[in-house]
Amino acid sequence: MTDRRTIAQRPEFAQKPRPLTAGSADMVRDAVRGMARHNYGCVVVVDDAGRVEGVMTERDILKRLIDSDLDVETTQVGQIMTANPRVVQRDDQVVDWLRIMSNERFRRLPVVDETGQLEAVFTQGDFVSYTWPELTDGRMGGGTARHAMEWRPIAITGAVVALYTMVMALIFTAR
């Protein structure tokens, strides 16, 4: 049976750390330093009222800053962020968003309240870990060969994310 709880009903929701935020006019160097200091994979770009305008991820830094030869000291976050990202409401279903994130190939999802104020950031990894027991019917490796095959894409995704993060760290330490 699949877990149909909402995001806010997950016990982990209250334990999520406060998201790292920046304004669109902030410099990328400062935002990246914050990401490194807090070990975050993104910065949520908010307006003066705290509403989400965009997200600057490791992928944005790689593709829109480094690949475009922009200067990390003079480039503003708004120049490389992903504008108007998908956001989730606290009463949305966890499993629905895991499916959407997987199908649309994004890994970070801002959680906003009814007024659009940023509350948290959930990652695809968060959603997978929250739904893991339900997705596998509680078979933690003890299932049939068919169940072992179902785990393989999840393990590969985790390895790819880890490799990507290491490459990004090497790129930034080489500068």
XYZ file of C-alpha atoms in Angstrom:
175
model
C 0.000 0.000 0.000
C 1.378 3.408 -0.970
C 1.726 6.167 1.613
C -0.782 8.926 0.734
C 0.254 11.348 3.461
C 0.773 14.987 2.665
C 4.124 16.689 2.909
C 3.198 18.393 6.194
C 2.025 15.070 7.670
C 5.452 13.519 7.244
C 7.260 13.564 10.596
C 10.383 14.820 8.829
C 8.673 18.015 7.634
C 9.049 19.754 10.996
C 12.718 18.741 11.130
C 13.720 20.213 7.764
C 16.363 22.918 8.175
C 15.568 26.446 7.051
C 16.335 26.826 3.338
C 19.240 28.931 2.157
C 17.870 31.989 0.352
C 19.227 34.825 -1.754
C 17.904 37.740 -3.735
C 18.189 37.795 -7.506
C 20.641 40.720 -7.304
C 22.993 38.886 -4.905
C 26.338 37.758 -6.292
C 26.755 34.099 -7.234
C 30.051 33.893 -5.277
C 28.254 34.720 -2.010
C 25.439 32.246 -2.719
C 27.914 29.468 -3.600
C 29.856 30.108 -0.411
C 26.623 29.739 1.558
C 25.835 26.497 -0.284
C 29.294 25.144 0.531
C 29.183 26.254 4.174
C 25.779 24.610 4.793
C 26.301 21.667 2.414
C 23.183 22.611 0.405
C 22.638 21.781 -3.251
C 20.677 24.938 -4.002
C 19.765 28.457 -3.038
C 16.119 29.484 -3.241
C 15.782 32.939 -4.774
C 13.077 34.962 -3.049
C 11.629 38.443 -3.490
C 11.393 41.009 -0.691
C 8.146 39.399 0.520
C 9.773 35.950 0.795
C 7.992 34.470 -2.245
C 9.917 32.101 -4.493
C 11.215 33.633 -7.735
C 13.705 30.963 -8.686
C 16.178 28.311 -7.613
C 19.915 28.302 -8.245
C 21.181 24.728 -8.211
C 24.537 23.063 -8.709
C 23.387 22.295 -12.252
C 22.648 25.990 -12.929
C 26.134 26.882 -11.703
C 27.722 24.290 -13.958
C 25.685 24.970 -17.100
C 24.931 28.681 -16.903
C 27.983 30.052 -15.097
C 30.974 27.826 -15.736
C 30.026 26.588 -19.206
C 29.228 30.185 -20.255
C 32.532 31.489 -18.813
C 30.774 34.007 -16.576
C 32.654 35.561 -13.671
C 31.546 34.190 -10.305
C 32.451 37.528 -8.662
C 30.283 39.735 -10.913
C 27.412 37.471 -11.964
C 24.136 37.907 -10.121
C 22.122 34.928 -8.925
C 19.178 36.053 -11.067
C 21.290 35.688 -14.212
C 21.771 31.939 -13.792
C 18.854 30.783 -11.636
C 16.014 28.632 -12.883
C 13.150 31.117 -12.849
C 9.594 30.254 -11.808
C 10.351 26.766 -10.477
C 7.695 24.288 -9.479
C 6.677 24.727 -5.852
C 4.733 22.396 -3.608
C 2.084 23.174 -1.025
C 2.348 21.562 2.385
C -0.937 19.676 1.819
C 0.185 18.061 -1.466
C 0.784 14.300 -1.631
C 4.375 13.092 -1.210
C 4.065 10.260 -3.741
C 2.538 12.534 -6.390
C 5.508 14.898 -6.224
C 8.050 12.075 -6.279
C 6.524 10.994 -9.585
C 6.480 14.556 -10.990
C 10.088 15.221 -9.983
C 11.230 11.963 -11.518
C 9.320 12.499 -14.764
C 10.340 16.143 -15.176
C 13.939 15.558 -14.056
C 14.398 18.069 -11.266
C 15.689 17.321 -7.782
C 14.786 20.259 -5.555
C 11.323 21.473 -4.682
C 10.515 24.540 -2.547
C 7.629 24.076 -0.108
C 5.463 27.177 0.308
C 2.553 28.038 2.551
C -0.855 29.289 1.378
C 0.531 32.840 0.980
C 3.483 31.681 -1.124
C 6.032 32.104 1.682
C 8.947 29.678 1.557
C 8.884 27.054 4.337
C 11.318 24.327 3.314
C 13.067 22.640 0.415
C 12.456 18.975 -0.271
C 14.810 17.016 -2.476
C 14.109 13.998 -4.615
C 16.226 12.066 -2.120
C 13.927 13.192 0.700
C 10.894 11.918 -1.187
C 12.561 8.599 -1.990
C 13.618 8.022 1.618
C 10.127 8.908 2.892
C 8.431 6.512 0.499
C 11.102 3.782 0.405
C 9.302 1.280 2.676
C 6.004 1.790 0.877
C 7.573 1.518 -2.584
C 9.176 -1.804 -1.721
C 6.288 -3.191 0.354
C 8.676 -3.408 3.298
C 11.034 -5.798 1.468
C 14.403 -4.384 2.423
C 16.415 -6.538 0.071
C 14.665 -9.756 1.037
C 12.292 -9.888 -1.929
C 12.406 -11.763 -5.195
C 14.726 -11.115 -8.138
C 12.016 -8.878 -9.596
C 12.188 -6.675 -6.504
C 15.978 -6.504 -6.740
C 15.609 -5.166 -10.291
C 13.262 -2.425 -9.005
C 15.970 -1.153 -6.632
C 18.642 -0.804 -9.319
C 17.430 2.536 -10.833
C 17.263 4.112 -7.383
C 20.798 2.985 -6.543
C 22.112 4.227 -9.902
C 20.441 7.620 -9.384
C 22.127 7.965 -5.999
C 25.519 7.133 -7.489
C 25.068 9.657 -10.308
C 24.088 12.417 -7.853
C 27.154 11.658 -5.706
C 29.464 11.718 -8.749
C 27.952 14.993 -9.982
C 28.494 16.596 -6.569
C 32.142 15.494 -6.511
C 32.767 16.922 -9.989
C 31.222 20.236 -8.935
C 33.449 20.354 -5.863
C 36.540 19.730 -8.006
C 35.559 22.472 -10.455
C 35.105 25.056 -7.711
C 38.253 24.167 -5.824
C 40.281 24.429 -9.064
C 39.216 28.071 -9.608
